[in-house]
mmCIF file of the C-alpha atoms, coordinates in Angstrom:
data_MODEL
# 
_entry.id   MODEL 
# 
loop_
_atom_site.group_PDB 
_atom_site.id 
_atom_site.type_symbol 
_atom_site.label_atom_id 
_atom_site.label_alt_id 
_atom_site.label_comp_id 
_atom_site.label_asym_id 
_atom_site.label_entity_id 
_atom_site.label_seq_id 
_atom_site.pdbx_PDB_ins_code 
_atom_site.Cartn_x 
_atom_site.Cartn_y 
_atom_site.Cartn_z 
_atom_site.occupancy 
_atom_site.B_iso_or_equiv 
_atom_site.pdbx_formal_charge 
_atom_site.auth_seq_id 
_atom_site.auth_comp_id 
_atom_site.auth_asym_id 
_atom_site.auth_atom_id 
_atom_site.pdbx_PDB_model_num 
ATOM 1   C CA . MET A 1 1   ? 0.291   -0.283  -0.317  1.00 0.00 ? 1   MET A CA 1 
ATOM 2   C CA . VAL A 1 2   ? 1.223   3.178   -0.979  1.00 0.00 ? 2   VAL A CA 1 
ATOM 3   C CA . GLN A 1 3   ? 1.730   6.520   2.119   1.00 0.00 ? 3   GLN A CA 1 
ATOM 4   C CA . PHE A 1 4   ? -1.131  8.577   1.465   1.00 0.00 ? 4   PHE A CA 1 
ATOM 5   C CA . SER A 1 5   ? 0.649   11.415  1.255   1.00 0.00 ? 5   SER A CA 1 
ATOM 6   C CA . LYS A 1 6   ? 2.297   10.534  -1.517  1.00 0.00 ? 6   LYS A CA 1 
ATOM 7   C CA . LEU A 1 7   ? -0.663  9.801   -3.479  1.00 0.00 ? 7   LEU A CA 1 
ATOM 8   C CA . LYS A 1 8   ? -1.749  12.906  -2.336  1.00 0.00 ? 8   LYS A CA 1 
ATOM 9   C CA . LYS A 1 9   ? 1.351   14.468  -3.736  1.00 0.00 ? 9   LYS A CA 1 
ATOM 10  C CA . THR A 1 10  ? 0.927   12.109  -7.266  1.00 0.00 ? 10  THR A CA 1 
ATOM 11  C CA . LEU A 1 11  ? -2.901  12.854  -7.502  1.00 0.00 ? 11  LEU A CA 1 
ATOM 12  C CA . GLU A 1 12  ? -2.974  16.385  -6.793  1.00 0.00 ? 12  GLU A CA 1 
ATOM 13  C CA . GLY A 1 13  ? 0.205   16.417  -9.290  1.00 0.00 ? 13  GLY A CA 1 
ATOM 14  C CA . PHE A 1 14  ? -2.631  15.929  -12.016 1.00 0.00 ? 14  PHE A CA 1 
ATOM 15  C CA . LEU A 1 15  ? -3.683  19.325  -11.852 1.00 0.00 ? 15  LEU A CA 1 
ATOM 16  C CA . CYS A 1 16  ? -4.825  21.438  -13.998 1.00 0.00 ? 16  CYS A CA 1 
ATOM 17  C CA . ASP A 1 17  ? -3.127  24.837  -13.602 1.00 0.00 ? 17  ASP A CA 1 
ATOM 18  C CA . SER A 1 18  ? -5.983  27.081  -12.742 1.00 0.00 ? 18  SER A CA 1 
ATOM 19  C CA . LEU A 1 19  ? -6.707  24.586  -10.279 1.00 0.00 ? 19  LEU A CA 1 
ATOM 20  C CA . LYS A 1 20  ? -3.245  23.253  -9.280  1.00 0.00 ? 20  LYS A CA 1 
ATOM 21  C CA . GLY A 1 21  ? -2.910  24.792  -5.173  1.00 0.00 ? 21  GLY A CA 1 
ATOM 22  C CA . ARG A 1 22  ? -6.353  25.216  -4.931  1.00 0.00 ? 22  ARG A CA 1 
ATOM 23  C CA . ILE A 1 23  ? -7.726  21.035  -5.479  1.00 0.00 ? 23  ILE A CA 1 
ATOM 24  C CA . GLU A 1 24  ? -6.150  18.986  -2.378  1.00 0.00 ? 24  GLU A CA 1 
ATOM 25  C CA . VAL A 1 25  ? -6.923  15.827  -1.266  1.00 0.00 ? 25  VAL A CA 1 
ATOM 26  C CA . HIS A 1 26  ? -7.294  15.388  2.395   1.00 0.00 ? 26  HIS A CA 1 
ATOM 27  C CA . ALA A 1 27  ? -7.939  12.010  4.552   1.00 0.00 ? 27  ALA A CA 1 
ATOM 28  C CA . ALA A 1 28  ? -8.580  11.384  7.930   1.00 0.00 ? 28  ALA A CA 1 
ATOM 29  C CA . VAL A 1 29  ? -8.559  7.519   10.309  1.00 0.00 ? 29  VAL A CA 1 
ATOM 30  C CA . TYR A 1 30  ? -9.771  7.780   13.766  1.00 0.00 ? 30  TYR A CA 1 
ATOM 31  C CA . ARG A 1 31  ? -8.701  5.647   15.013  1.00 0.00 ? 31  ARG A CA 1 
ATOM 32  C CA . HIS A 1 32  ? -10.233 5.115   18.353  1.00 0.00 ? 32  HIS A CA 1 
ATOM 33  C CA . SER A 1 33  ? -14.643 4.797   16.172  1.00 0.00 ? 33  SER A CA 1 
ATOM 34  C CA . HIS A 1 34  ? -15.624 0.783   15.644  1.00 0.00 ? 34  HIS A CA 1 
ATOM 35  C CA . ASP A 1 35  ? -13.714 -1.026  13.158  1.00 0.00 ? 35  ASP A CA 1 
ATOM 36  C CA . ASP A 1 36  ? -11.008 2.103   12.159  1.00 0.00 ? 36  ASP A CA 1 
ATOM 37  C CA . LYS A 1 37  ? -13.560 4.732   10.656  1.00 0.00 ? 37  LYS A CA 1 
ATOM 38  C CA . SER A 1 38  ? -12.056 6.888   7.554   1.00 0.00 ? 38  SER A CA 1 
ATOM 39  C CA . ARG A 1 39  ? -13.107 10.226  6.134   1.00 0.00 ? 39  ARG A CA 1 
ATOM 40  C CA . VAL A 1 40  ? -11.996 10.882  2.322   1.00 0.00 ? 40  VAL A CA 1 
ATOM 41  C CA . TRP A 1 41  ? -12.518 14.451  1.551   1.00 0.00 ? 41  TRP A CA 1 
ATOM 42  C CA . LEU A 1 42  ? -11.385 16.925  -1.291  1.00 0.00 ? 42  LEU A CA 1 
ATOM 43  C CA . THR A 1 43  ? -10.720 20.441  -0.453  1.00 0.00 ? 43  THR A CA 1 
ATOM 44  C CA . LEU A 1 44  ? -11.618 23.800  -3.041  1.00 0.00 ? 44  LEU A CA 1 
ATOM 45  C CA . ASP A 1 45  ? -9.390  27.044  -1.719  1.00 0.00 ? 45  ASP A CA 1 
ATOM 46  C CA . LYS A 1 46  ? -10.261 25.369  1.611   1.00 0.00 ? 46  LYS A CA 1 
ATOM 47  C CA . ASP A 1 47  ? -14.024 24.343  1.811   1.00 0.00 ? 47  ASP A CA 1 
ATOM 48  C CA . GLN A 1 48  ? -14.873 20.719  1.135   1.00 0.00 ? 48  GLN A CA 1 
ATOM 49  C CA . LEU A 1 49  ? -16.113 19.775  -1.910  1.00 0.00 ? 49  LEU A CA 1 
ATOM 50  C CA . PHE A 1 50  ? -16.842 15.565  -1.807  1.00 0.00 ? 50  PHE A CA 1 
ATOM 51  C CA . SER A 1 51  ? -16.588 13.650  1.222   1.00 0.00 ? 51  SER A CA 1 
ATOM 52  C CA . ALA A 1 52  ? -16.560 9.832   1.134   1.00 0.00 ? 52  ALA A CA 1 
ATOM 53  C CA . ALA A 1 53  ? -16.744 9.505   5.213   1.00 0.00 ? 53  ALA A CA 1 
ATOM 54  C CA . ASP A 1 54  ? -17.944 5.177   6.021   1.00 0.00 ? 54  ASP A CA 1 
ATOM 55  C CA . LEU A 1 55  ? -19.690 6.264   9.036   1.00 0.00 ? 55  LEU A CA 1 
ATOM 56  C CA . SER A 1 56  ? -22.229 8.562   6.934   1.00 0.00 ? 56  SER A CA 1 
ATOM 57  C CA . PHE A 1 57  ? -21.944 6.046   4.222   1.00 0.00 ? 57  PHE A CA 1 
ATOM 58  C CA . HIS A 1 58  ? -22.697 3.262   7.471   1.00 0.00 ? 58  HIS A CA 1 
ATOM 59  C CA . MET A 1 59  ? -25.628 5.239   8.760   1.00 0.00 ? 59  MET A CA 1 
ATOM 60  C CA . ALA A 1 60  ? -27.614 6.276   5.057   1.00 0.00 ? 60  ALA A CA 1 
ATOM 61  C CA . HIS A 1 61  ? -27.428 2.923   4.290   1.00 0.00 ? 61  HIS A CA 1 
ATOM 62  C CA . HIS A 1 62  ? -28.713 0.944   6.892   1.00 0.00 ? 62  HIS A CA 1 
ATOM 63  C CA . TYR A 1 63  ? -31.293 3.910   7.065   1.00 0.00 ? 63  TYR A CA 1 
ATOM 64  C CA . LEU A 1 64  ? -32.956 3.261   3.177   1.00 0.00 ? 64  LEU A CA 1 
ATOM 65  C CA . TYR A 1 65  ? -32.229 -0.304  3.590   1.00 0.00 ? 65  TYR A CA 1 
ATOM 66  C CA . GLU A 1 66  ? -34.354 -0.159  7.417   1.00 0.00 ? 66  GLU A CA 1 
ATOM 67  C CA . ASN A 1 67  ? -36.885 1.225   4.861   1.00 0.00 ? 67  ASN A CA 1 
ATOM 68  C CA . ILE A 1 68  ? -36.662 -1.031  1.289   1.00 0.00 ? 68  ILE A CA 1 
ATOM 69  C CA . LYS A 1 69  ? -36.464 -4.524  3.466   1.00 0.00 ? 69  LYS A CA 1 
ATOM 70  C CA . GLU A 1 70  ? -39.992 -3.259  5.231   1.00 0.00 ? 70  GLU A CA 1 
ATOM 71  C CA . GLU A 1 71  ? -41.120 -2.249  2.673   1.00 0.00 ? 71  GLU A CA 1 
ATOM 72  C CA . LEU A 1 72  ? -40.625 -5.343  0.868   1.00 0.00 ? 72  LEU A CA 1 
ATOM 73  C CA . LYS A 1 73  ? -41.029 -7.427  4.173   1.00 0.00 ? 73  LYS A CA 1 
ATOM 74  C CA . LEU A 1 74  ? -37.846 -9.475  4.043   1.00 0.00 ? 74  LEU A CA 1 
ATOM 75  C CA . LYS A 1 75  ? -38.045 -11.988 5.322   1.00 0.00 ? 75  LYS A CA 1 
ATOM 76  C CA . PRO A 1 76  ? -35.414 -12.973 8.242   1.00 0.00 ? 76  PRO A CA 1 
ATOM 77  C CA . ILE A 1 77  ? -32.408 -16.082 6.936   1.00 0.00 ? 77  ILE A CA 1 
ATOM 78  C CA . PRO A 1 78  ? -34.269 -19.378 8.852   1.00 0.00 ? 78  PRO A CA 1 
ATOM 79  C CA . TYR A 1 79  ? -32.295 -20.122 11.467  1.00 0.00 ? 79  TYR A CA 1 
ATOM 80  C CA . SER A 1 80  ? -30.532 -23.853 10.607  1.00 0.00 ? 80  SER A CA 1 
ATOM 81  C CA . LYS A 1 81  ? -27.269 -25.790 12.936  1.00 0.00 ? 81  LYS A CA 1 
ATOM 82  C CA . SER A 1 82  ? -26.063 -25.993 9.189   1.00 0.00 ? 82  SER A CA 1 
ATOM 83  C CA . TRP A 1 83  ? -24.219 -22.233 8.280   1.00 0.00 ? 83  TRP A CA 1 
ATOM 84  C CA . GLU A 1 84  ? -24.093 -23.126 4.955   1.00 0.00 ? 84  GLU A CA 1 
ATOM 85  C CA . GLU A 1 85  ? -27.888 -23.735 4.613   1.00 0.00 ? 85  GLU A CA 1 
ATOM 86  C CA . MET A 1 86  ? -27.762 -20.470 6.456   1.00 0.00 ? 86  MET A CA 1 
ATOM 87  C CA . PHE A 1 87  ? -25.716 -19.533 3.889   1.00 0.00 ? 87  PHE A CA 1 
ATOM 88  C CA . ASN A 1 88  ? -27.697 -20.363 0.672   1.00 0.00 ? 88  ASN A CA 1 
ATOM 89  C CA . SER A 1 89  ? -30.772 -19.470 1.996   1.00 0.00 ? 89  SER A CA 1 
ATOM 90  C CA . PRO A 1 90  ? -33.061 -17.738 -0.439  1.00 0.00 ? 90  PRO A CA 1 
ATOM 91  C CA . GLU A 1 91  ? -33.596 -15.593 2.105   1.00 0.00 ? 91  GLU A CA 1 
ATOM 92  C CA . ARG A 1 92  ? -30.690 -14.008 2.243   1.00 0.00 ? 92  ARG A CA 1 
ATOM 93  C CA . ALA A 1 93  ? -29.724 -13.678 -1.447  1.00 0.00 ? 93  ALA A CA 1 
ATOM 94  C CA . VAL A 1 94  ? -32.747 -11.496 -1.406  1.00 0.00 ? 94  VAL A CA 1 
ATOM 95  C CA . ILE A 1 95  ? -31.107 -9.580  1.408   1.00 0.00 ? 95  ILE A CA 1 
ATOM 96  C CA . VAL A 1 96  ? -26.940 -9.309  -0.204  1.00 0.00 ? 96  VAL A CA 1 
ATOM 97  C CA . GLU A 1 97  ? -29.378 -8.214  -3.258  1.00 0.00 ? 97  GLU A CA 1 
ATOM 98  C CA . VAL A 1 98  ? -31.184 -5.538  -1.725  1.00 0.00 ? 98  VAL A CA 1 
ATOM 99  C CA . SER A 1 99  ? -27.790 -3.799  0.570   1.00 0.00 ? 99  SER A CA 1 
ATOM 100 C CA . ASP A 1 100 ? -26.074 -3.933  -2.538  1.00 0.00 ? 100 ASP A CA 1 
ATOM 101 C CA . HIS A 1 101 ? -29.084 -2.545  -4.482  1.00 0.00 ? 101 HIS A CA 1 
ATOM 102 C CA . VAL A 1 102 ? -28.883 0.920   -2.056  1.00 0.00 ? 102 VAL A CA 1 
ATOM 103 C CA . GLU A 1 103 ? -24.923 0.785   -1.754  1.00 0.00 ? 103 GLU A CA 1 
ATOM 104 C CA . GLN A 1 104 ? -26.054 1.422   -5.489  1.00 0.00 ? 104 GLN A CA 1 
ATOM 105 C CA . GLN A 1 105 ? -28.207 4.136   -5.112  1.00 0.00 ? 105 GLN A CA 1 
ATOM 106 C CA . LEU A 1 106 ? -25.820 5.838   -2.360  1.00 0.00 ? 106 LEU A CA 1 
ATOM 107 C CA . ILE A 1 107 ? -23.605 5.721   -4.952  1.00 0.00 ? 107 ILE A CA 1 
ATOM 108 C CA . GLU A 1 108 ? -25.581 7.304   -7.613  1.00 0.00 ? 108 GLU A CA 1 
ATOM 109 C CA . GLN A 1 109 ? -26.516 10.128  -4.240  1.00 0.00 ? 109 GLN A CA 1 
ATOM 110 C CA . GLY A 1 110 ? -22.855 11.182  -4.053  1.00 0.00 ? 110 GLY A CA 1 
ATOM 111 C CA . ILE A 1 111 ? -22.864 9.403   -0.633  1.00 0.00 ? 111 ILE A CA 1 
ATOM 112 C CA . MET A 1 112 ? -19.552 7.194   -0.544  1.00 0.00 ? 112 MET A CA 1 
ATOM 113 C CA . GLU A 1 113 ? -17.319 4.821   1.487   1.00 0.00 ? 113 GLU A CA 1 
ATOM 114 C CA . SER A 1 114 ? -13.774 5.807   2.295   1.00 0.00 ? 114 SER A CA 1 
ATOM 115 C CA . TRP A 1 115 ? -12.612 2.877   0.533   1.00 0.00 ? 115 TRP A CA 1 
ATOM 116 C CA . HIS A 1 116 ? -14.023 3.713   -2.605  1.00 0.00 ? 116 HIS A CA 1 
ATOM 117 C CA . LEU A 1 117 ? -12.446 6.609   -3.018  1.00 0.00 ? 117 LEU A CA 1 
ATOM 118 C CA . TYR A 1 118 ? -9.386  4.768   -1.828  1.00 0.00 ? 118 TYR A CA 1 
ATOM 119 C CA . LYS A 1 119 ? -10.118 2.790   -4.822  1.00 0.00 ? 119 LYS A CA 1 
ATOM 120 C CA . ALA A 1 120 ? -9.887  5.257   -7.001  1.00 0.00 ? 120 ALA A CA 1 
ATOM 121 C CA . PHE A 1 121 ? -7.209  7.178   -5.716  1.00 0.00 ? 121 PHE A CA 1 
ATOM 122 C CA . MET A 1 122 ? -5.342  3.842   -6.359  1.00 0.00 ? 122 MET A CA 1 
ATOM 123 C CA . GLU A 1 123 ? -6.150  3.732   -9.610  1.00 0.00 ? 123 GLU A CA 1 
ATOM 124 C CA . TYR A 1 124 ? -5.983  6.357   -11.320 1.00 0.00 ? 124 TYR A CA 1 
ATOM 125 C CA . PRO A 1 125 ? -2.159  7.264   -12.145 1.00 0.00 ? 125 PRO A CA 1 
ATOM 126 C CA . ASN A 1 126 ? -2.419  4.571   -14.148 1.00 0.00 ? 126 ASN A CA 1 
ATOM 127 C CA . LEU A 1 127 ? -4.933  4.954   -15.887 1.00 0.00 ? 127 LEU A CA 1 
ATOM 128 C CA . SER A 1 128 ? -4.929  7.268   -19.367 1.00 0.00 ? 128 SER A CA 1 
ATOM 129 C CA . ILE A 1 129 ? -6.816  10.300  -19.767 1.00 0.00 ? 129 ILE A CA 1 
ATOM 130 C CA . ASN A 1 130 ? -9.710  8.286   -22.400 1.00 0.00 ? 130 ASN A CA 1 
ATOM 131 C CA . GLU A 1 131 ? -9.931  5.713   -19.913 1.00 0.00 ? 131 GLU A CA 1 
ATOM 132 C CA . ALA A 1 132 ? -11.071 8.217   -16.244 1.00 0.00 ? 132 ALA A CA 1 
ATOM 133 C CA . LEU A 1 133 ? -13.172 9.954   -18.280 1.00 0.00 ? 133 LEU A CA 1 
ATOM 134 C CA . SER A 1 134 ? -15.061 6.799   -19.853 1.00 0.00 ? 134 SER A CA 1 
ATOM 135 C CA . SER A 1 135 ? -14.156 4.465   -15.955 1.00 0.00 ? 135 SER A CA 1 
ATOM 136 C CA . LYS A 1 136 ? -17.142 3.153   -14.833 1.00 0.00 ? 136 LYS A CA 1 
ATOM 137 C CA . ASP A 1 137 ? -16.560 4.585   -11.201 1.00 0.00 ? 137 ASP A CA 1 
ATOM 138 C CA . SER A 1 138 ? -18.502 8.151   -12.011 1.00 0.00 ? 138 SER A CA 1 
ATOM 139 C CA . PHE A 1 139 ? -15.579 10.009  -8.572  1.00 0.00 ? 139 PHE A CA 1 
ATOM 140 C CA . THR A 1 140 ? -12.685 8.720   -11.337 1.00 0.00 ? 140 THR A CA 1 
ATOM 141 C CA . ARG A 1 141 ? -14.536 10.072  -14.371 1.00 0.00 ? 141 ARG A CA 1 
ATOM 142 C CA . ALA A 1 142 ? -15.418 13.413  -12.696 1.00 0.00 ? 142 ALA A CA 1 
ATOM 143 C CA . PHE A 1 143 ? -12.323 14.067  -10.932 1.00 0.00 ? 143 PHE A CA 1 
ATOM 144 C CA . ALA A 1 144 ? -10.610 13.401  -14.854 1.00 0.00 ? 144 ALA A CA 1 
ATOM 145 C CA . LEU A 1 145 ? -12.207 16.695  -15.308 1.00 0.00 ? 145 LEU A CA 1 
ATOM 146 C CA . PHE A 1 146 ? -9.926  18.245  -13.230 1.00 0.00 ? 146 PHE A CA 1 
ATOM 147 C CA . ASP A 1 147 ? -7.027  16.516  -14.780 1.00 0.00 ? 147 ASP A CA 1 
ATOM 148 C CA . ARG A 1 148 ? -4.565  18.778  -16.515 1.00 0.00 ? 148 ARG A CA 1 
ATOM 149 C CA . ARG A 1 149 ? -4.738  15.662  -19.744 1.00 0.00 ? 149 ARG A CA 1 
ATOM 150 C CA . VAL A 1 150 ? -7.848  17.693  -20.554 1.00 0.00 ? 150 VAL A CA 1 
ATOM 151 C CA . GLY A 1 151 ? -7.431  20.197  -22.807 1.00 0.00 ? 151 GLY A CA 1 
ATOM 152 C CA . LYS A 1 152 ? -10.072 23.457  -23.030 1.00 0.00 ? 152 LYS A CA 1 
ATOM 153 C CA . ARG A 1 153 ? -11.078 22.317  -26.100 1.00 0.00 ? 153 ARG A CA 1 
ATOM 154 C CA . ARG A 1 154 ? -11.505 18.692  -25.574 1.00 0.00 ? 154 ARG A CA 1 
ATOM 155 C CA . LEU A 1 155 ? -13.436 20.795  -22.251 1.00 0.00 ? 155 LEU A CA 1 
ATOM 156 C CA . LEU A 1 156 ? -15.677 22.373  -24.277 1.00 0.00 ? 156 LEU A CA 1 
ATOM 157 C CA . LYS A 1 157 ? -17.145 19.547  -25.888 1.00 0.00 ? 157 LYS A CA 1 
ATOM 158 C CA . MET A 1 158 ? -17.672 17.571  -23.019 1.00 0.00 ? 158 MET A CA 1 
ATOM 159 C CA . GLU A 1 159 ? -21.823 17.372  -23.397 1.00 0.00 ? 159 GLU A CA 1 
ATOM 160 C CA . THR A 1 160 ? -23.757 14.859  -21.799 1.00 0.00 ? 160 THR A CA 1 
ATOM 161 C CA . LEU A 1 161 ? -22.072 14.536  -18.123 1.00 0.00 ? 161 LEU A CA 1 
ATOM 162 C CA . GLN A 1 162 ? -23.959 10.844  -15.990 1.00 0.00 ? 162 GLN A CA 1 
ATOM 163 C CA . HIS A 1 163 ? -23.910 12.049  -12.816 1.00 0.00 ? 163 HIS A CA 1 
ATOM 164 C CA . PRO A 1 164 ? -24.411 15.407  -10.430 1.00 0.00 ? 164 PRO A CA 1 
ATOM 165 C CA . LEU A 1 165 ? -20.926 14.718  -9.596  1.00 0.00 ? 165 LEU A CA 1 
ATOM 166 C CA . GLU A 1 166 ? -19.745 15.097  -12.595 1.00 0.00 ? 166 GLU A CA 1 
ATOM 167 C CA . GLN A 1 167 ? -21.743 18.001  -13.448 1.00 0.00 ? 167 GLN A CA 1 
ATOM 168 C CA . LYS A 1 168 ? -20.816 19.906  -10.067 1.00 0.00 ? 168 LYS A CA 1 
ATOM 169 C CA . PHE A 1 169 ? -16.832 18.926  -11.247 1.00 0.00 ? 169 PHE A CA 1 
ATOM 170 C CA . TYR A 1 170 ? -16.666 20.037  -14.764 1.00 0.00 ? 170 TYR A CA 1 
ATOM 171 C CA . ALA A 1 171 ? -18.693 23.723  -13.762 1.00 0.00 ? 171 ALA A CA 1 
ATOM 172 C CA . ILE A 1 172 ? -16.398 24.055  -10.853 1.00 0.00 ? 172 ILE A CA 1 
ATOM 173 C CA . ARG A 1 173 ? -13.329 23.038  -14.563 1.00 0.00 ? 173 ARG A CA 1 
ATOM 174 C CA . CYS A 1 174 ? -15.311 25.280  -16.135 1.00 0.00 ? 174 CYS A CA 1 
ATOM 175 C CA . LYS A 1 175 ? -14.966 28.295  -13.962 1.00 0.00 ? 175 LYS A CA 1 
ATOM 176 C CA . ALA A 1 176 ? -11.180 28.190  -12.980 1.00 0.00 ? 176 ALA A CA 1 
ATOM 177 C CA . GLU A 1 177 ? -10.516 28.389  -16.679 1.00 0.00 ? 177 GLU A CA 1 
ATOM 178 C CA . GLY A 1 178 ? -12.392 31.528  -17.358 1.00 0.00 ? 178 GLY A CA 1 
ATOM 179 C CA . PHE A 1 179 ? -15.589 29.732  -19.081 1.00 0.00 ? 179 PHE A CA 1 
# 
């Protein structure tokens, strides 16, 4: 695993000239909390621009999951002495599917766990700008809009931005470039 300070320097090195020194990448690990929860965030001119925090994500996931579980009247996993029977039960399969759906829904809303950003940050330096802009990961696509490898002409030609985070980062980049 790369030290965060080195990763931060690498990522901030990708920033376009108009945002260099204005966008900063931060991370914190809350060691005295259960399971060492962490948070990763970006700032623009010292104001928080985006944050991915484990605790916020888990709270939102739990709330949304419980609402859907109640709506769909999901059955609990039936108890059995055989863990394999419990693990392979149809009830568990439905619960996992709903949980995965909730996670995807939160990501689409821009609510993420810190590992989502860590993963994107670890992969980003190895991506071409075309791979970054067409990534399946919404944060990677959004961060690519701040990249110096996206020129002004290419920026102006962009039309369809899929995710609200991409739209937000696009507006920031355009404003920084004076468009």
